[in-house]
PDB file of C-alpha atoms in Angstrom:
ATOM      1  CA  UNK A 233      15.460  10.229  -0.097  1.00  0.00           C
ATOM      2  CA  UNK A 234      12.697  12.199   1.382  1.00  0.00           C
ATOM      3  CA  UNK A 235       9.890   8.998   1.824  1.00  0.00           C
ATOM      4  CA  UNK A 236       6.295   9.148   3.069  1.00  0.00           C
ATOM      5  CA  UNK A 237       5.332   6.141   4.838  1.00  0.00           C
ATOM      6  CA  UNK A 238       1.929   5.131   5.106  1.00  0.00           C
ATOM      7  CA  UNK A 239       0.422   2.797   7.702  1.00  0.00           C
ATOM      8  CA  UNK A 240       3.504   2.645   9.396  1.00  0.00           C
ATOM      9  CA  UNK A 241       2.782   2.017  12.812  1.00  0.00           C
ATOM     10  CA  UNK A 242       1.446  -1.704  11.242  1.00  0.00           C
ATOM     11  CA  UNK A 243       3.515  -4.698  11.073  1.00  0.00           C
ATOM     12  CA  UNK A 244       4.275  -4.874   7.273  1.00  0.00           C
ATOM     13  CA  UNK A 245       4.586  -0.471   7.906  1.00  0.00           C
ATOM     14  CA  UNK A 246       7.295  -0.921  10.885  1.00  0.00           C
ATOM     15  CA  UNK A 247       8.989  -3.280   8.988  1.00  0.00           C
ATOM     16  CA  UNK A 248       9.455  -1.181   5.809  1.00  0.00           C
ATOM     17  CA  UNK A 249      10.356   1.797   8.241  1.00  0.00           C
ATOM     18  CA  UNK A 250      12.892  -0.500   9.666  1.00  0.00           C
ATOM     19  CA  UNK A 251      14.382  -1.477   6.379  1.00  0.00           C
ATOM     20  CA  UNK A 252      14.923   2.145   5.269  1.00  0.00           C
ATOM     21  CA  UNK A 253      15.785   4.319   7.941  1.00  0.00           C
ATOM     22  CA  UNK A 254      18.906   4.049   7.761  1.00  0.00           C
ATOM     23  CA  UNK A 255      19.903   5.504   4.799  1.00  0.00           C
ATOM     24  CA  UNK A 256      16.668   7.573   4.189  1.00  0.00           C
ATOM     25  CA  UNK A 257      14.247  10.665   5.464  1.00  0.00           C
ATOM     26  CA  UNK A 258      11.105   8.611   6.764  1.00  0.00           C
ATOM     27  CA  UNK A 259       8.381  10.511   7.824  1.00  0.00           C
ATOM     28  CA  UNK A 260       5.767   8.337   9.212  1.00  0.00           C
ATOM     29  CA  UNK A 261       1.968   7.972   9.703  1.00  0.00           C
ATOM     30  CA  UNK A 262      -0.741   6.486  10.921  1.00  0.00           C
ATOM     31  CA  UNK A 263      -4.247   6.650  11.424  1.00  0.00           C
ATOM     32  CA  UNK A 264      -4.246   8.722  14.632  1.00  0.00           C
ATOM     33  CA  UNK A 265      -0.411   8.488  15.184  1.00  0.00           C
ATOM     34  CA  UNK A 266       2.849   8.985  13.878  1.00  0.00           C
ATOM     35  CA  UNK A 267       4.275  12.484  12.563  1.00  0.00           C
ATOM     36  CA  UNK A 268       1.485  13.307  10.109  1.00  0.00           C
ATOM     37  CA  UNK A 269      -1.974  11.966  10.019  1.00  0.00           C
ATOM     38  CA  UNK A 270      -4.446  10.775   7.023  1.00  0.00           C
ATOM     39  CA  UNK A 271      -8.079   8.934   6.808  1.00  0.00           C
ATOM     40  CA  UNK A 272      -7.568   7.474   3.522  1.00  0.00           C
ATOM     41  CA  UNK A 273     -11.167   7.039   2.895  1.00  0.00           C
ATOM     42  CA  UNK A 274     -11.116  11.306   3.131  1.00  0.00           C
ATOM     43  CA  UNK A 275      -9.653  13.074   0.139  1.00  0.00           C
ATOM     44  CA  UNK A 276      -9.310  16.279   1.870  1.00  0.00           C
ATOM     45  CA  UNK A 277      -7.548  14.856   4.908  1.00  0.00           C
ATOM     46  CA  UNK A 278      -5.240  13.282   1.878  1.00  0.00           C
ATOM     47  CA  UNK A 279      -4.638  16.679   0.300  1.00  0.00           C
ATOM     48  CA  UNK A 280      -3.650  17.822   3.499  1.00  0.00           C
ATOM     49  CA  UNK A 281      -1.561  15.458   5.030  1.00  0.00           C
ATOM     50  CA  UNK A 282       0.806  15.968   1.017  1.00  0.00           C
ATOM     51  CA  UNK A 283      -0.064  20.057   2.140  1.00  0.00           C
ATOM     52  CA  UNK A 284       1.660  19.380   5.708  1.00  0.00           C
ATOM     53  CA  UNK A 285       4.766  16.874   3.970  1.00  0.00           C
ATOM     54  CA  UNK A 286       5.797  18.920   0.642  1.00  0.00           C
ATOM     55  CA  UNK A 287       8.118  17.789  -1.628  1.00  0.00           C
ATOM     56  CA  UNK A 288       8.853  13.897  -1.584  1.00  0.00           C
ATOM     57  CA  UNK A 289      11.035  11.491  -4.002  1.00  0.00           C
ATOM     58  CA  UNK A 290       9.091   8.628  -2.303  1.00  0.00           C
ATOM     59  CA  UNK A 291       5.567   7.811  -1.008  1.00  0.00           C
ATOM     60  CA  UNK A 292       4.667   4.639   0.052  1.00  0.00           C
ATOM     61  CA  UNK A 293       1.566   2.825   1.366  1.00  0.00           C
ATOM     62  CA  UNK A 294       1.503  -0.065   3.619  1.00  0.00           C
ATOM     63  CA  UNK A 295      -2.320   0.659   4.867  1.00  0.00           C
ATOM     64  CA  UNK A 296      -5.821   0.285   3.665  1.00  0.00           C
ATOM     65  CA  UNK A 297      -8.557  -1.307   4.940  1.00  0.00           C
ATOM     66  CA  UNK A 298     -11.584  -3.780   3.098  1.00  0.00           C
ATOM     67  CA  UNK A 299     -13.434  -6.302   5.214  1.00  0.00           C
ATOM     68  CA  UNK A 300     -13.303 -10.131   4.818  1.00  0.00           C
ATOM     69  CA  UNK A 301     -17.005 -11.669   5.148  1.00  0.00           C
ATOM     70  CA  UNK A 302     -19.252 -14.066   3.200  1.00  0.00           C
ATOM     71  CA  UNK A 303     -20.338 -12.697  -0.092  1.00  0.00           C
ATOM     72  CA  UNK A 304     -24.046 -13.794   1.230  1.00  0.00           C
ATOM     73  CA  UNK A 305     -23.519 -11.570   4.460  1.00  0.00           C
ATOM     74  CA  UNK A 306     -21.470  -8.636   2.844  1.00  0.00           C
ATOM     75  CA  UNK A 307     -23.337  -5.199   2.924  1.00  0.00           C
ATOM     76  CA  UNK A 308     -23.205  -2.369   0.537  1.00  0.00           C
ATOM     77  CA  UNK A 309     -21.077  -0.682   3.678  1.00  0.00           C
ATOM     78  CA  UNK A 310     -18.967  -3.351   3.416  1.00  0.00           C
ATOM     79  CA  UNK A 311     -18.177  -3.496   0.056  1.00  0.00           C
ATOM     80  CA  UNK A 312     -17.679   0.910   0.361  1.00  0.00           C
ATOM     81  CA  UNK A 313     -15.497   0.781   2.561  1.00  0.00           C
ATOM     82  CA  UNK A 314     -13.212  -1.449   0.761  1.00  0.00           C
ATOM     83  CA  UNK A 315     -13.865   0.309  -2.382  1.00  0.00           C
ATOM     84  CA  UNK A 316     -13.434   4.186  -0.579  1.00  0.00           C
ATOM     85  CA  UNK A 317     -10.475   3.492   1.679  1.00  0.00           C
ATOM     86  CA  UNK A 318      -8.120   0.331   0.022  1.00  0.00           C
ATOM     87  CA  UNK A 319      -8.616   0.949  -3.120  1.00  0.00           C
ATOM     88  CA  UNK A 320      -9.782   4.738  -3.959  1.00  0.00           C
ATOM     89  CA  UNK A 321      -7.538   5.954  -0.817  1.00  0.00           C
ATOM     90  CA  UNK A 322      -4.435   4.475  -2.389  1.00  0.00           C
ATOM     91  CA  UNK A 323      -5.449   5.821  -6.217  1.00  0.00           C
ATOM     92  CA  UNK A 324      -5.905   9.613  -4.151  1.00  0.00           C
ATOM     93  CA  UNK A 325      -2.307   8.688  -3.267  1.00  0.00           C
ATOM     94  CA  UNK A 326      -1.184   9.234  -6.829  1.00  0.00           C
ATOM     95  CA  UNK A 327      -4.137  11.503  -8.121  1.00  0.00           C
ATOM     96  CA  UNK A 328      -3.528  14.456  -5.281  1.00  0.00           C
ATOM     97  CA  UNK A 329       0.275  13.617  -4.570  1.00  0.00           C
ATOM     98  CA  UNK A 330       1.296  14.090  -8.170  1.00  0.00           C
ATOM     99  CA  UNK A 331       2.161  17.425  -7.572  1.00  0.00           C
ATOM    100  CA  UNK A 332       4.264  16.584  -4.452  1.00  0.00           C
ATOM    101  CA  UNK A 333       6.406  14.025  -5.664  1.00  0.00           C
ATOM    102  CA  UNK A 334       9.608  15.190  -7.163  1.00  0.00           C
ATOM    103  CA  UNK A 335      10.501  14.085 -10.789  1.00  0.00           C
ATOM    104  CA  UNK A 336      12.109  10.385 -10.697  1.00  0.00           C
ATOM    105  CA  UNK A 337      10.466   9.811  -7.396  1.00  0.00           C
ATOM    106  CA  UNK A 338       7.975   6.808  -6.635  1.00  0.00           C
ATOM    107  CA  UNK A 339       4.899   6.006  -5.556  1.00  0.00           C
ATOM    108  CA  UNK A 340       4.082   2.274  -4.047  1.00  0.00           C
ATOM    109  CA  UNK A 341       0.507   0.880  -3.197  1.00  0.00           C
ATOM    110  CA  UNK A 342      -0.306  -2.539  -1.717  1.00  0.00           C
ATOM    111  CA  UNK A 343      -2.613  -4.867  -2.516  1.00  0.00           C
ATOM    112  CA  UNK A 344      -2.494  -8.400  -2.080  1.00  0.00           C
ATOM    113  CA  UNK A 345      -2.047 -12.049  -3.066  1.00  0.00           C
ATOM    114  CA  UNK A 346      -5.943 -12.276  -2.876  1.00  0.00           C
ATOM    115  CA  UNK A 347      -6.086 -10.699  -6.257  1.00  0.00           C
ATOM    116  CA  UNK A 348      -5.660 -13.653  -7.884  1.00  0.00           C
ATOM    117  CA  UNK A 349      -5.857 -16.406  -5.303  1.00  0.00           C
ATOM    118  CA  UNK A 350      -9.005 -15.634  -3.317  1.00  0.00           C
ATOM    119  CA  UNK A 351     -10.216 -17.691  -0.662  1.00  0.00           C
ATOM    120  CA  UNK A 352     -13.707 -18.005   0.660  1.00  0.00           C
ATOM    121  CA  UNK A 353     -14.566 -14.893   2.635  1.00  0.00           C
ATOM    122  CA  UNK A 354     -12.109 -12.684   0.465  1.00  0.00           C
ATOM    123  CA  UNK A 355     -14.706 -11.069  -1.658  1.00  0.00           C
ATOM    124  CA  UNK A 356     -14.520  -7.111  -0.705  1.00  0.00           C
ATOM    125  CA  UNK A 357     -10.588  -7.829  -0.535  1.00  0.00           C
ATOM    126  CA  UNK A 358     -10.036  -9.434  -3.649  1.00  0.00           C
ATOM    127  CA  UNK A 359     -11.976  -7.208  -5.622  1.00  0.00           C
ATOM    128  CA  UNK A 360      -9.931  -4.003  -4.375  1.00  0.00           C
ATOM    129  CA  UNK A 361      -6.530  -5.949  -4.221  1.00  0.00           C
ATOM    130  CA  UNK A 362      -6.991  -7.015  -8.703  1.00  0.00           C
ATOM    131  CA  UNK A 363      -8.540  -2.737  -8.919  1.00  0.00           C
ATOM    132  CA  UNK A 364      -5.390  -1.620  -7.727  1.00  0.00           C
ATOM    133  CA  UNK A 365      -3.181  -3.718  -9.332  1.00  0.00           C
ATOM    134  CA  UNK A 366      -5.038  -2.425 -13.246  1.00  0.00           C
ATOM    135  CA  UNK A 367      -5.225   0.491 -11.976  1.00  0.00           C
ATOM    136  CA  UNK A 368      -0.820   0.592 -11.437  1.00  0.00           C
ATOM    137  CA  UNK A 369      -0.668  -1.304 -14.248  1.00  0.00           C
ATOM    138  CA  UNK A 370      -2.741   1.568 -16.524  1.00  0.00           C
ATOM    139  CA  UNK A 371      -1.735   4.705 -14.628  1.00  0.00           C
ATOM    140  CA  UNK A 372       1.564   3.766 -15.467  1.00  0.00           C
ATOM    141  CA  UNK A 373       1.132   4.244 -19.453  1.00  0.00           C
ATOM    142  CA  UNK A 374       0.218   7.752 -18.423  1.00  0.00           C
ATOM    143  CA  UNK A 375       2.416   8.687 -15.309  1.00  0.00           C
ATOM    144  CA  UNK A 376       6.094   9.121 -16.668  1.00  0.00           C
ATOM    145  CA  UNK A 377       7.480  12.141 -14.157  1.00  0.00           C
ATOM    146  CA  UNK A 378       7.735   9.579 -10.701  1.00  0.00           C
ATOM    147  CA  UNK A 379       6.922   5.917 -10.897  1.00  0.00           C
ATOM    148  CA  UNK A 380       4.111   3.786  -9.571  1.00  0.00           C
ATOM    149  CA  UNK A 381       4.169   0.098  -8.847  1.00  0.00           C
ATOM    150  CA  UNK A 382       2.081  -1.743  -6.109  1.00  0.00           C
ATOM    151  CA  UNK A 383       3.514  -4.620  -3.633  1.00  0.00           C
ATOM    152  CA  UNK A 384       1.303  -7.975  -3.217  1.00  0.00           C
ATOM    153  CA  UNK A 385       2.478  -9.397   0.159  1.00  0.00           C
ATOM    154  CA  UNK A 386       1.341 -12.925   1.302  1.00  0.00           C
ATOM    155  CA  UNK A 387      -0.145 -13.539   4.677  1.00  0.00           C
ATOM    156  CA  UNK A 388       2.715 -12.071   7.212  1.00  0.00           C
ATOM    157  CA  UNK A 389       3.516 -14.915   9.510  1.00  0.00           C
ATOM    158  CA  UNK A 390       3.439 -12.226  12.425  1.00  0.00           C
ATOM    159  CA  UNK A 391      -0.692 -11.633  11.736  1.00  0.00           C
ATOM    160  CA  UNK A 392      -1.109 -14.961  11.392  1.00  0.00           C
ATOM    161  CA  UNK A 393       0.511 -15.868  14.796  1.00  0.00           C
ATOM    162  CA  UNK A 394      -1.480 -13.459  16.261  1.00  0.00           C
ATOM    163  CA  UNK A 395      -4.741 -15.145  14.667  1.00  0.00           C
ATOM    164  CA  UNK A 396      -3.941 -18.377  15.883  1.00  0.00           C
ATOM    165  CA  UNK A 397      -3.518 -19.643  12.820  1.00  0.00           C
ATOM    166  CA  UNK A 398      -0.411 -22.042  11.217  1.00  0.00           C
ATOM    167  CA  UNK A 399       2.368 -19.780   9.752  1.00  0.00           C
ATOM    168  CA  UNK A 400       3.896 -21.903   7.902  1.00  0.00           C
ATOM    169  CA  UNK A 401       2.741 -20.542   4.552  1.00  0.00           C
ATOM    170  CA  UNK A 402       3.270 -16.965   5.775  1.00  0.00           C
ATOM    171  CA  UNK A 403       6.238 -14.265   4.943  1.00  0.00           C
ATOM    172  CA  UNK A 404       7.498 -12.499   7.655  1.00  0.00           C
ATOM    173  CA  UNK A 405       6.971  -8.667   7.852  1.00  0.00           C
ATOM    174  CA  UNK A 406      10.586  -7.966   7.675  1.00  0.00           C
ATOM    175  CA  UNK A 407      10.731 -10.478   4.545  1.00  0.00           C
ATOM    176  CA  UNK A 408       7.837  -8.781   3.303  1.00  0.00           C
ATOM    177  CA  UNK A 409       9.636  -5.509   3.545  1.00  0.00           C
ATOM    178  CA  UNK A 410      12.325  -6.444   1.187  1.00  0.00           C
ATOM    179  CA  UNK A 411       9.555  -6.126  -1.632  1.00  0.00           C
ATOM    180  CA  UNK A 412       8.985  -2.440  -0.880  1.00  0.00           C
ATOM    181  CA  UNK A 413      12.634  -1.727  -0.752  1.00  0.00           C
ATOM    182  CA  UNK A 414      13.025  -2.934  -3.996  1.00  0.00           C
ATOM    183  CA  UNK A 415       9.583  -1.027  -5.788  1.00  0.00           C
ATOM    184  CA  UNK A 416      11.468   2.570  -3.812  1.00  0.00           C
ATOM    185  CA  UNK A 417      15.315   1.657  -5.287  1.00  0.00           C
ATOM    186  CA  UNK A 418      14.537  -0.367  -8.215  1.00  0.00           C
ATOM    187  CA  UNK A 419      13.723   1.154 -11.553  1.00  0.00           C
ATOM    188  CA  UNK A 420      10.463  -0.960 -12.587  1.00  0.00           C
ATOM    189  CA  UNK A 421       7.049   0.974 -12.858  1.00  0.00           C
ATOM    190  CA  UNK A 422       3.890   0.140 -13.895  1.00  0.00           C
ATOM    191  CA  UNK A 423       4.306  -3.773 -11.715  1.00  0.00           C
ATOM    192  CA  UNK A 424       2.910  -5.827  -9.348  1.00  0.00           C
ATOM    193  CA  UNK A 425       5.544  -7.357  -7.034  1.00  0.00           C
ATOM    194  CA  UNK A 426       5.079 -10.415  -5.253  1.00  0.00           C
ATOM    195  CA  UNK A 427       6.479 -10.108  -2.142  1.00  0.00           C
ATOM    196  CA  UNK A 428       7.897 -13.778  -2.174  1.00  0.00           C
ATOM    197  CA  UNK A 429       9.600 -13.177  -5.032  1.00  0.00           C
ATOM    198  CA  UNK A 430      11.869 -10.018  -3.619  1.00  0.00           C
ATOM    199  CA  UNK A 431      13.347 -12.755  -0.699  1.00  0.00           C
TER     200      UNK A 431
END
């Protein structure tokens, strides 16, 4: 397969990459590297980057970004940027790339466990995380020539490390991978995986 891979110069990104290589076309990208790039939060940089890739059976997102912060503290910037580059970057994923992505193909999104097990400072990132997963979850109903499904991962132990914090409740980014591997080969659309549950 021809895939698209989104945010893949990030941990849960080179992992996926990693994972598919092998037996697939990956064409990578990042922010401001990689072989094509995209500001999610831009629709036209979106519409150009599918302009620049053509025809795809696969696209996949590993990227996104939303703030944590105290609801108190949060600003309407705050909240915008969540709202214009997780969650409405991701939807511009399947709105402008329908035309790119070959009958049969997929597309898969990420949000996150803090859909529906928030913590304290996971306002902005909760809110996008439970948008994107209705949004899959609707789109789908509508959307038969490709699927769509969306991948929640866990904390990655690898981030976590790197925040000081205990891993022990973490996934690993190449165990987090195995998720998005399954939402590209699988046949399920419409679905929120849980990345622990793809081990």
């Amino acid at each position: 397969m021809k895939i698209l891979l989104i945010g893949a110069s990030g941990t849960i990104g080179k992992s996926v990459a990693n994972l598919l290589k092998d037996d697939h076309e990956i064409i990578t990208e990042g922010y401001s590297d990689g072989g094509v790039s995209v500001d999610l939060g831009n629709a036209a940089s979106i519409k150009k980057m599918f302009e620049q890739v053509g025809q795809l059976d696969a696209v996949i997102s590993t990227a996104g970004v939303a703030n944590f912060g105290a609801f108190e503290t949060l600003a309407d910037d705050e909240f915008q940027l969540a709202l214009n580059n997780k969650l409405m970057g991701q939807v511009n994923l399947v709105r402008l790339g329908r035309g790119y992505i070959k009958q049969g193909g997929s597309v898969t999104l990420t949000s996150g466990v803090l859909s529906r097990q928030p913590m304290q400072g996971s306002v902005a990132v909760s809110m996008v995380n439970g948008a994107l997963e209705s949004f899959v979850k609707a789109a789908a109903l509508e959307v038969d020539a490709f699927r769509i499904n969306v991948v929640a991962p866990i904390f990655v132990k690898e981030t976590m490390a790197m925040m000081g914090m205990d891993t022990e409740a973490g996934l690993s980014a190449d165990d987090t991978a195995k998720a998005y591997f399954a939402a590209v080969t699988g046949t399920m659309h419409g679905m929120t995986l849980d990345a622990p549950d793809y081990l």
